mmCIF file of C-alpha atoms in Angstrom:
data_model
loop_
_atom_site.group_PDB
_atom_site.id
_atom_site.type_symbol
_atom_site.label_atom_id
_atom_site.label_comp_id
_atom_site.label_asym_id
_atom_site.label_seq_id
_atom_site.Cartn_x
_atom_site.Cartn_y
_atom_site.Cartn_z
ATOM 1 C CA UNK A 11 27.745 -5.745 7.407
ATOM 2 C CA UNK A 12 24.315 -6.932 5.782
ATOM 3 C CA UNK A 13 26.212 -10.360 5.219
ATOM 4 C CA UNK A 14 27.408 -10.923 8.055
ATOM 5 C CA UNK A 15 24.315 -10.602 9.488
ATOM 6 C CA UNK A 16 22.911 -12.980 6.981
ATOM 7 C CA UNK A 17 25.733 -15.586 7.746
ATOM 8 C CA UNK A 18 25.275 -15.275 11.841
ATOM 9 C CA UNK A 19 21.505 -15.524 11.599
ATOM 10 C CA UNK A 20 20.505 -18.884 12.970
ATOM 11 C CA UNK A 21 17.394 -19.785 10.681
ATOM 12 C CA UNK A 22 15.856 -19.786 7.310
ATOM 13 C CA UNK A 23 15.054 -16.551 5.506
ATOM 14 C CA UNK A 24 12.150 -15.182 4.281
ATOM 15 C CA UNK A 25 11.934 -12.302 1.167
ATOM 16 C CA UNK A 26 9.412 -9.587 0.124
ATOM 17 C CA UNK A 27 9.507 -8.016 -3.691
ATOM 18 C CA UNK A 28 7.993 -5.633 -5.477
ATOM 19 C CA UNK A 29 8.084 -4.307 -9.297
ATOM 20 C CA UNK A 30 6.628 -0.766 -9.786
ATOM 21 C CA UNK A 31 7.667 1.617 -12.518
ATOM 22 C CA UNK A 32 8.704 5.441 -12.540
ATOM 23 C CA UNK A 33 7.203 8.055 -13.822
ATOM 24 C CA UNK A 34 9.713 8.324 -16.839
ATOM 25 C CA UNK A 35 8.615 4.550 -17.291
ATOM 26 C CA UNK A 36 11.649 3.078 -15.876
ATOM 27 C CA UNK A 37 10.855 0.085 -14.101
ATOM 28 C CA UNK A 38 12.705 -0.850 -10.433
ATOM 29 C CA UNK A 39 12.327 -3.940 -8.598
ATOM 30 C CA UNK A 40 13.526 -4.296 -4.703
ATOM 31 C CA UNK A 41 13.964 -7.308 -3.095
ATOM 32 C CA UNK A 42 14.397 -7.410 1.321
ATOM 33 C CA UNK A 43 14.965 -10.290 3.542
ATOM 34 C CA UNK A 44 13.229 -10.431 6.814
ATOM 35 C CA UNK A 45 15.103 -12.828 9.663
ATOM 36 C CA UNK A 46 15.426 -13.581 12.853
ATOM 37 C CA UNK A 47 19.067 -12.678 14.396
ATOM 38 C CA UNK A 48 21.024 -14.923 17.344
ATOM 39 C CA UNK A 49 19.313 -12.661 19.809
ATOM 40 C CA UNK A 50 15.676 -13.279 18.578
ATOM 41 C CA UNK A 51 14.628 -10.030 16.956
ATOM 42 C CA UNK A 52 12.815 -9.611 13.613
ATOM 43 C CA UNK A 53 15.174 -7.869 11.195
ATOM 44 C CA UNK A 54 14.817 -6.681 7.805
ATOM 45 C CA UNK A 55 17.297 -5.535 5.058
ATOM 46 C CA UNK A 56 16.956 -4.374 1.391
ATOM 47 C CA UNK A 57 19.293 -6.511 -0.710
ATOM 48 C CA UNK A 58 18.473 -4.659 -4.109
ATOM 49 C CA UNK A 59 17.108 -2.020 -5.494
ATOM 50 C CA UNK A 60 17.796 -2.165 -8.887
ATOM 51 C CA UNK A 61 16.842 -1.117 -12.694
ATOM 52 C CA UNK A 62 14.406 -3.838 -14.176
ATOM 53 C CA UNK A 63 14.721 -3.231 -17.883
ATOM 54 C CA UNK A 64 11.244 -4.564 -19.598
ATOM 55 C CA UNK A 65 9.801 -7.056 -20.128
ATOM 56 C CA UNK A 66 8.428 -7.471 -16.878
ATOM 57 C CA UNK A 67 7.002 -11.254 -17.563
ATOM 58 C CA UNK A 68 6.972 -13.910 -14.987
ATOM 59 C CA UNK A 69 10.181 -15.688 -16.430
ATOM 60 C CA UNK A 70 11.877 -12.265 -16.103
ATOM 61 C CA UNK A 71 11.072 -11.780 -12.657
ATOM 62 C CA UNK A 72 12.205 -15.309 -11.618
ATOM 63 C CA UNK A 73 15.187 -14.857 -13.590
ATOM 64 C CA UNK A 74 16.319 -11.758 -11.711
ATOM 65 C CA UNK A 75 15.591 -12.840 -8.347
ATOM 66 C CA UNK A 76 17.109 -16.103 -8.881
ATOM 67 C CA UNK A 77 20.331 -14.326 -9.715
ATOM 68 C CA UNK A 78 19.866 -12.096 -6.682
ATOM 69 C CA UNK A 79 19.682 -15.137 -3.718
ATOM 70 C CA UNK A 80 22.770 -16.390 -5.428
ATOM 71 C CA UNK A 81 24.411 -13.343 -5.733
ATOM 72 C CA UNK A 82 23.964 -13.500 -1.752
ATOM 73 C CA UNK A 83 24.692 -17.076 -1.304
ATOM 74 C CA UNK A 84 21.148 -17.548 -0.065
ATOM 75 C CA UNK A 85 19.231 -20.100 -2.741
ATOM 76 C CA UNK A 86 19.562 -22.682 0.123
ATOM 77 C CA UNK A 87 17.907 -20.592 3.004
ATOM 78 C CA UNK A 88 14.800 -19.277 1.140
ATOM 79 C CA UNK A 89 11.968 -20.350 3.108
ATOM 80 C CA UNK A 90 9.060 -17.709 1.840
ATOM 81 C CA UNK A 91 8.765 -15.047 -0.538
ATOM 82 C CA UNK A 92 5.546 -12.652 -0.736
ATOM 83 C CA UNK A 93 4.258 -10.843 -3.690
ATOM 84 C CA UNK A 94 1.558 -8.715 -4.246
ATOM 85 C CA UNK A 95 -1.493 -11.182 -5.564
ATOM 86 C CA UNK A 96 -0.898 -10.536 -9.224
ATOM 87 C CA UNK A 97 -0.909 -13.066 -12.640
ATOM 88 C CA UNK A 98 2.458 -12.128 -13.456
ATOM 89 C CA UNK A 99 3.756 -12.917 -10.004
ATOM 90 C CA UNK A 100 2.283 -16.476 -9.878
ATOM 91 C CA UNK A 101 3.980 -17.541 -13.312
ATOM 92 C CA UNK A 102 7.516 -16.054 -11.551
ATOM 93 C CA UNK A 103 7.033 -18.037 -8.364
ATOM 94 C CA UNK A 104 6.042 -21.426 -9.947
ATOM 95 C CA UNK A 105 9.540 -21.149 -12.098
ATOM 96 C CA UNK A 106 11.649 -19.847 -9.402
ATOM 97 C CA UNK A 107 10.188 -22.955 -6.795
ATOM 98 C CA UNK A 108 10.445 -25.355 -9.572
ATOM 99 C CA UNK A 109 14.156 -24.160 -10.043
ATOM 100 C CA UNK A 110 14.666 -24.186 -6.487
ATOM 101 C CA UNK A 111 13.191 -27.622 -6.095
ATOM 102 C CA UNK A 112 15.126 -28.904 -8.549
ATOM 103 C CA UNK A 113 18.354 -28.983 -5.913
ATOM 104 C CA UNK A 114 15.854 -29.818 -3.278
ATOM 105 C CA UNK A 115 16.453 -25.901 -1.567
ATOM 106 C CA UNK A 116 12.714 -25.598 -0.265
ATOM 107 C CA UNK A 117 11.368 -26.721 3.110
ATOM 108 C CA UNK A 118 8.419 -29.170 2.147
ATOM 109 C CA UNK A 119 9.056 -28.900 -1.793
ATOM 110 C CA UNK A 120 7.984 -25.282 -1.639
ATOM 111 C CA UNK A 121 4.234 -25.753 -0.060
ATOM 112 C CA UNK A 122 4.725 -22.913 1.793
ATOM 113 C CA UNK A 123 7.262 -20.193 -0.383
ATOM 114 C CA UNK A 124 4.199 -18.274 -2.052
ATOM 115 C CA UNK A 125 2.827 -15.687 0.361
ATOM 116 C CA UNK A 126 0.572 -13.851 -1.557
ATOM 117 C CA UNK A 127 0.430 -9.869 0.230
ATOM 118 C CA UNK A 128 -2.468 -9.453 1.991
ATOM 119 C CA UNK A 129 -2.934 -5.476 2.033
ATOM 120 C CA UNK A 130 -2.379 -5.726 -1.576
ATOM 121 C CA UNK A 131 -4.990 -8.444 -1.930
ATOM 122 C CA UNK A 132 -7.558 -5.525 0.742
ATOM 123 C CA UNK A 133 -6.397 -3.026 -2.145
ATOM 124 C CA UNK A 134 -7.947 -5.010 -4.843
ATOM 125 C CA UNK A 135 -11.020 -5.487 -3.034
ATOM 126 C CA UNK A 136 -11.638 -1.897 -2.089
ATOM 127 C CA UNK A 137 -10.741 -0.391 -5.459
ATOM 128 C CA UNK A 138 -13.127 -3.032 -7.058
ATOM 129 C CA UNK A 139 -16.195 -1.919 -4.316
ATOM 130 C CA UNK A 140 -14.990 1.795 -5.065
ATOM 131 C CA UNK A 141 -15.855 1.353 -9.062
ATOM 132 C CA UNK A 142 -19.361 3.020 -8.510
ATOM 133 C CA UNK A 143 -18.351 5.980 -6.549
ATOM 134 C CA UNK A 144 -20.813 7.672 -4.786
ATOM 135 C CA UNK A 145 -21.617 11.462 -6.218
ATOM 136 C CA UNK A 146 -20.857 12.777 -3.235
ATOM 137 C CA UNK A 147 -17.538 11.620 -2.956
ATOM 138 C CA UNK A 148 -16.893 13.020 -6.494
ATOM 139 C CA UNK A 149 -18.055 16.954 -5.145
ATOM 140 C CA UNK A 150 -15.240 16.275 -1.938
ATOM 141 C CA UNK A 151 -12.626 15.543 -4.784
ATOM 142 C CA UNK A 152 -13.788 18.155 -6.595
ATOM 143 C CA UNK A 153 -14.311 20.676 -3.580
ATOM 144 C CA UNK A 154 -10.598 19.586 -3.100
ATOM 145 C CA UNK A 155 -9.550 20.515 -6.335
ATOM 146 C CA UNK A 156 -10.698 23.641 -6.175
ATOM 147 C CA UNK A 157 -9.400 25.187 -3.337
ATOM 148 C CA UNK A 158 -5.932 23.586 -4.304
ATOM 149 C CA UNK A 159 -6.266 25.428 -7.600
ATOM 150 C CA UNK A 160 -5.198 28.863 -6.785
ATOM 151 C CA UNK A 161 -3.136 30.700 -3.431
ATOM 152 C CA UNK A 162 -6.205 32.764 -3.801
ATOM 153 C CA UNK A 163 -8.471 29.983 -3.009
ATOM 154 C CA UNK A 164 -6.093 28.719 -0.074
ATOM 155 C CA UNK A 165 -6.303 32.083 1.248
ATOM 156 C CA UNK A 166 -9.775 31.979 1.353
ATOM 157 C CA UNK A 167 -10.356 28.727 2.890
ATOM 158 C CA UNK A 168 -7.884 29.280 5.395
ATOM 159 C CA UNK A 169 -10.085 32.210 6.293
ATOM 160 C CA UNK A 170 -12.970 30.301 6.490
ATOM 161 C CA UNK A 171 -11.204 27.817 8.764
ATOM 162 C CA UNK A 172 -10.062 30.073 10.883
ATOM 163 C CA UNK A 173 -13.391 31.789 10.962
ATOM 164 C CA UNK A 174 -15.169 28.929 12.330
ATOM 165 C CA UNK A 175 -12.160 27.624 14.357
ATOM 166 C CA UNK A 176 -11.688 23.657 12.602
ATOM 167 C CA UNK A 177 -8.253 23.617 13.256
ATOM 168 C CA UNK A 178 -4.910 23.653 11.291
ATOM 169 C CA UNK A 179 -5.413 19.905 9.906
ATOM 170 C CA UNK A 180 -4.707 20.310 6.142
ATOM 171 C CA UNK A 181 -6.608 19.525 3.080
ATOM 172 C CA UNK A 182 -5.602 15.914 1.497
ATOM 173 C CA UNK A 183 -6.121 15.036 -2.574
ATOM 174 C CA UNK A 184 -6.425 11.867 -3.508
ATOM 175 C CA UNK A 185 -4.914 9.868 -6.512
ATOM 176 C CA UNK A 186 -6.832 7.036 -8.234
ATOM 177 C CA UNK A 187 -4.538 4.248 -7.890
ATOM 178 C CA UNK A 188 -4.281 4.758 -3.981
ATOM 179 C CA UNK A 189 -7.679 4.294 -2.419
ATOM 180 C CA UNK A 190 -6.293 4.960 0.757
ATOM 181 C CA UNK A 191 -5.268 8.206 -0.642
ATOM 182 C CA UNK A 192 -9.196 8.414 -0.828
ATOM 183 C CA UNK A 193 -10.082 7.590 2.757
ATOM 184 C CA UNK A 194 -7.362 10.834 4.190
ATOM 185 C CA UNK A 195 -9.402 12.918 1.560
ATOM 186 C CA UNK A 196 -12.680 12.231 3.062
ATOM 187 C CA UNK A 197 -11.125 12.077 6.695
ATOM 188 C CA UNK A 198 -9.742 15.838 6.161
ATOM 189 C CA UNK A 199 -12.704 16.958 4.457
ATOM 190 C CA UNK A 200 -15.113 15.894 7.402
ATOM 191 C CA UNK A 201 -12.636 17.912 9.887
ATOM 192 C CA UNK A 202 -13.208 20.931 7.667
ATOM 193 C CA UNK A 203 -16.856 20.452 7.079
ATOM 194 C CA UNK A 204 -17.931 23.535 7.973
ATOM 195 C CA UNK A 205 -15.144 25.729 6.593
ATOM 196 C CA UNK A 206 -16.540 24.061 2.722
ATOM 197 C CA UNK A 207 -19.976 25.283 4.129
ATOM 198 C CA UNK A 208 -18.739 28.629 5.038
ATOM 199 C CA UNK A 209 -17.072 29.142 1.752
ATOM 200 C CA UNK A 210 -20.222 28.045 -0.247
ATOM 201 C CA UNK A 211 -21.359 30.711 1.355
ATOM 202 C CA UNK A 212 -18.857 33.842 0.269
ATOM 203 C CA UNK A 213 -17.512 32.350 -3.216
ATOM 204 C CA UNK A 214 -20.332 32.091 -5.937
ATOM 205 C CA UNK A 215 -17.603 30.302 -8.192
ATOM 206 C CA UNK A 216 -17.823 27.295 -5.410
ATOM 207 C CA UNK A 217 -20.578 24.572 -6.764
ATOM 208 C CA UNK A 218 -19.193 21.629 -5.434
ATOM 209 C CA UNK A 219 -20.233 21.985 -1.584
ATOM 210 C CA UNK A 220 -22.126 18.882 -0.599
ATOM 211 C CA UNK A 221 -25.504 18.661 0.565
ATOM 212 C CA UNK A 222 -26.441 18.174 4.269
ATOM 213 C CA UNK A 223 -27.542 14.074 3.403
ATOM 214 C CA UNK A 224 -24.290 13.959 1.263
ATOM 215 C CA UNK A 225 -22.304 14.857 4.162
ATOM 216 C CA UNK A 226 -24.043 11.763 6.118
ATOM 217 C CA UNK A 227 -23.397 9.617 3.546
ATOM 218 C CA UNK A 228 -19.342 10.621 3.467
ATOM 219 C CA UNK A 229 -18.976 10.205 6.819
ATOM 220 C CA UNK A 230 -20.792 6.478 6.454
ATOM 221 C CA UNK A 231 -18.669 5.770 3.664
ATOM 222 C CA UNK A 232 -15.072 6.860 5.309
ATOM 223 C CA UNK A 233 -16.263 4.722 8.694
ATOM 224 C CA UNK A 234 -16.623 1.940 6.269
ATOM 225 C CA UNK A 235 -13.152 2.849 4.404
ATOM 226 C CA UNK A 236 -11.483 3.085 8.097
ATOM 227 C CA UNK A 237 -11.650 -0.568 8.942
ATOM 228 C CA UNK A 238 -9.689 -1.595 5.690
ATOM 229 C CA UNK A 239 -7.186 1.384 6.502
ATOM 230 C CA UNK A 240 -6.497 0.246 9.934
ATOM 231 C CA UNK A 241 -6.165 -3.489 8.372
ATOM 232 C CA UNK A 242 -4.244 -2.106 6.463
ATOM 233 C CA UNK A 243 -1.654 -0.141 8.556
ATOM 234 C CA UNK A 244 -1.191 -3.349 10.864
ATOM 235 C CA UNK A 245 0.156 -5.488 7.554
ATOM 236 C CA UNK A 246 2.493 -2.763 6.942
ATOM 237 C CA UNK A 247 4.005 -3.283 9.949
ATOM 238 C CA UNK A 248 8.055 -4.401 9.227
ATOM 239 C CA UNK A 249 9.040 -4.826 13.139
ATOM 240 C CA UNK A 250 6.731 -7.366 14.098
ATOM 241 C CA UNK A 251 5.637 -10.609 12.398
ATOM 242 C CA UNK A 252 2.043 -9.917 10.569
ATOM 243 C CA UNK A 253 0.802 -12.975 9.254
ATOM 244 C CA UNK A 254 -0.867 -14.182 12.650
ATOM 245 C CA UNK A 255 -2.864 -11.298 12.110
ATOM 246 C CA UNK A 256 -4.864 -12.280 9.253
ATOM 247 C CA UNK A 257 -7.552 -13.991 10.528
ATOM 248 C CA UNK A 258 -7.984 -11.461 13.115
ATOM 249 C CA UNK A 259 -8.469 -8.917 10.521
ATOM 250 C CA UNK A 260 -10.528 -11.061 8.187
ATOM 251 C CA UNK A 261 -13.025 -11.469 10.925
ATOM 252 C CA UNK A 262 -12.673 -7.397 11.704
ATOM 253 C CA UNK A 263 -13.492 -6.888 7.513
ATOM 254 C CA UNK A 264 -16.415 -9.384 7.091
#
């Protein structure tokens, strides 16, 4: 079905990849192809998901998705492929377009087959301004933390929500390699401002509540955080084409 698709689709095709690894330390790379069918709509199809045994160096990388566009038949219709904006990544796409090039496969030699991701290249920019984290984000994680630790303590701040009627919206944690992860924290936290006041109130054990100016300050910093979360949301998009939208958001950052 997928190839058939591939073979009926009028144009060049453009590919997206990404390498993570498991928890157990396994590491998986997928590959997807993103084209335009004969009745001009954007489609998009995983090709691979597959075991990516270690090591994970740039010659490895090109290696295996060499392998996978000719397992597919598809060397000579590459026309992009985008990566996050890592070292290991640039070493893998300056082999695989200097392979590619060698049969004369790329449009314009290959000036245009590196796309490096842009809300991977936002990522690196917010986790590097996030480095000096402000206290008072630390007591919201922490707050967090603690009412997460126990049913008791659920029980209790549920009672505390109800009491001053903030609504059913639920408590996120964050995780330190997702800084959007950090932005839902604060945004739930805000909503239930008043339920963490509340139960600073009944629960001596609570020290984490934050202070009326460190409130002020959270809600500055999550407006900030917002406009690189929206950005960010709009590059995720997989149904429309995003990279007209880059300047846009450039302009919306700066």
């Amino acid at each position: 079905m997928v190839k058939s698709l591939l073979d009926d689709a009028p144009g060049r095709i453009s590919f997206t990849s990404d390498l993570w690894t498991s928890l157990t330390t396994d590491g998986y790379m997928c590959l997807t192809c993103h084209f335009i069918d004969n009745n001009w709509t954007l489609q998009k199809r995983v090709l691979s998901y597959t075991f990516m045994p270690p090591p994970h160096s740039g010659l490895a990388l090109s290696t295996k998705i060499h392998n996978l566009l000719s397992e597919w038949g598809l060397e000579g219709r590459v026309f992009s492929i985008t990566l996050d904006n890592a070292y290991t990544n640039d070493l893998s796409i300056d082999t695989l377009r200097d392979e590619l090039n060698l049969k004369d496969l790329l449009v314009c030699k290959g000036d245009h087959f590196h796309m490096r991701c842009c809300a991977h290249i936002l990522n690196l920019i917010v986790q590097e301004g996030m480095k000096g984290v402000d206290p008072s984000i630390v007591k919201i994680r922490e707050s967090v933390k603690y009412v997460k630790g126990s049913q008791a303590r659920k029980q209790k701040f549920l009672e505390c929500v109800s009491l001053v009627s903030s609504g059913n919206k639920g408590l996120s944690q964050d995780v330190s390699t997702r800084w959007n992860s950090t932005y839902l924290m604060l945004q739930s936290a805000i909503h239930h401002r008043r339920a963490f006041q509340h139960l600073d109130l009944i629960d001596s054990n609570y020290k984490y509540c934050p202070s009326k100016v460190e409130w002020e300050k959270i809600e500055q910093f999550c407006s900030f955080l917002k406009v690189f979360y929206d950005s960010t949301l709009m590059f995720f998009g997989t149904n429309y084409p995003t990279a007209n939208l880059y300047f846009p958001m450039y302009i919306c950052v700066t």
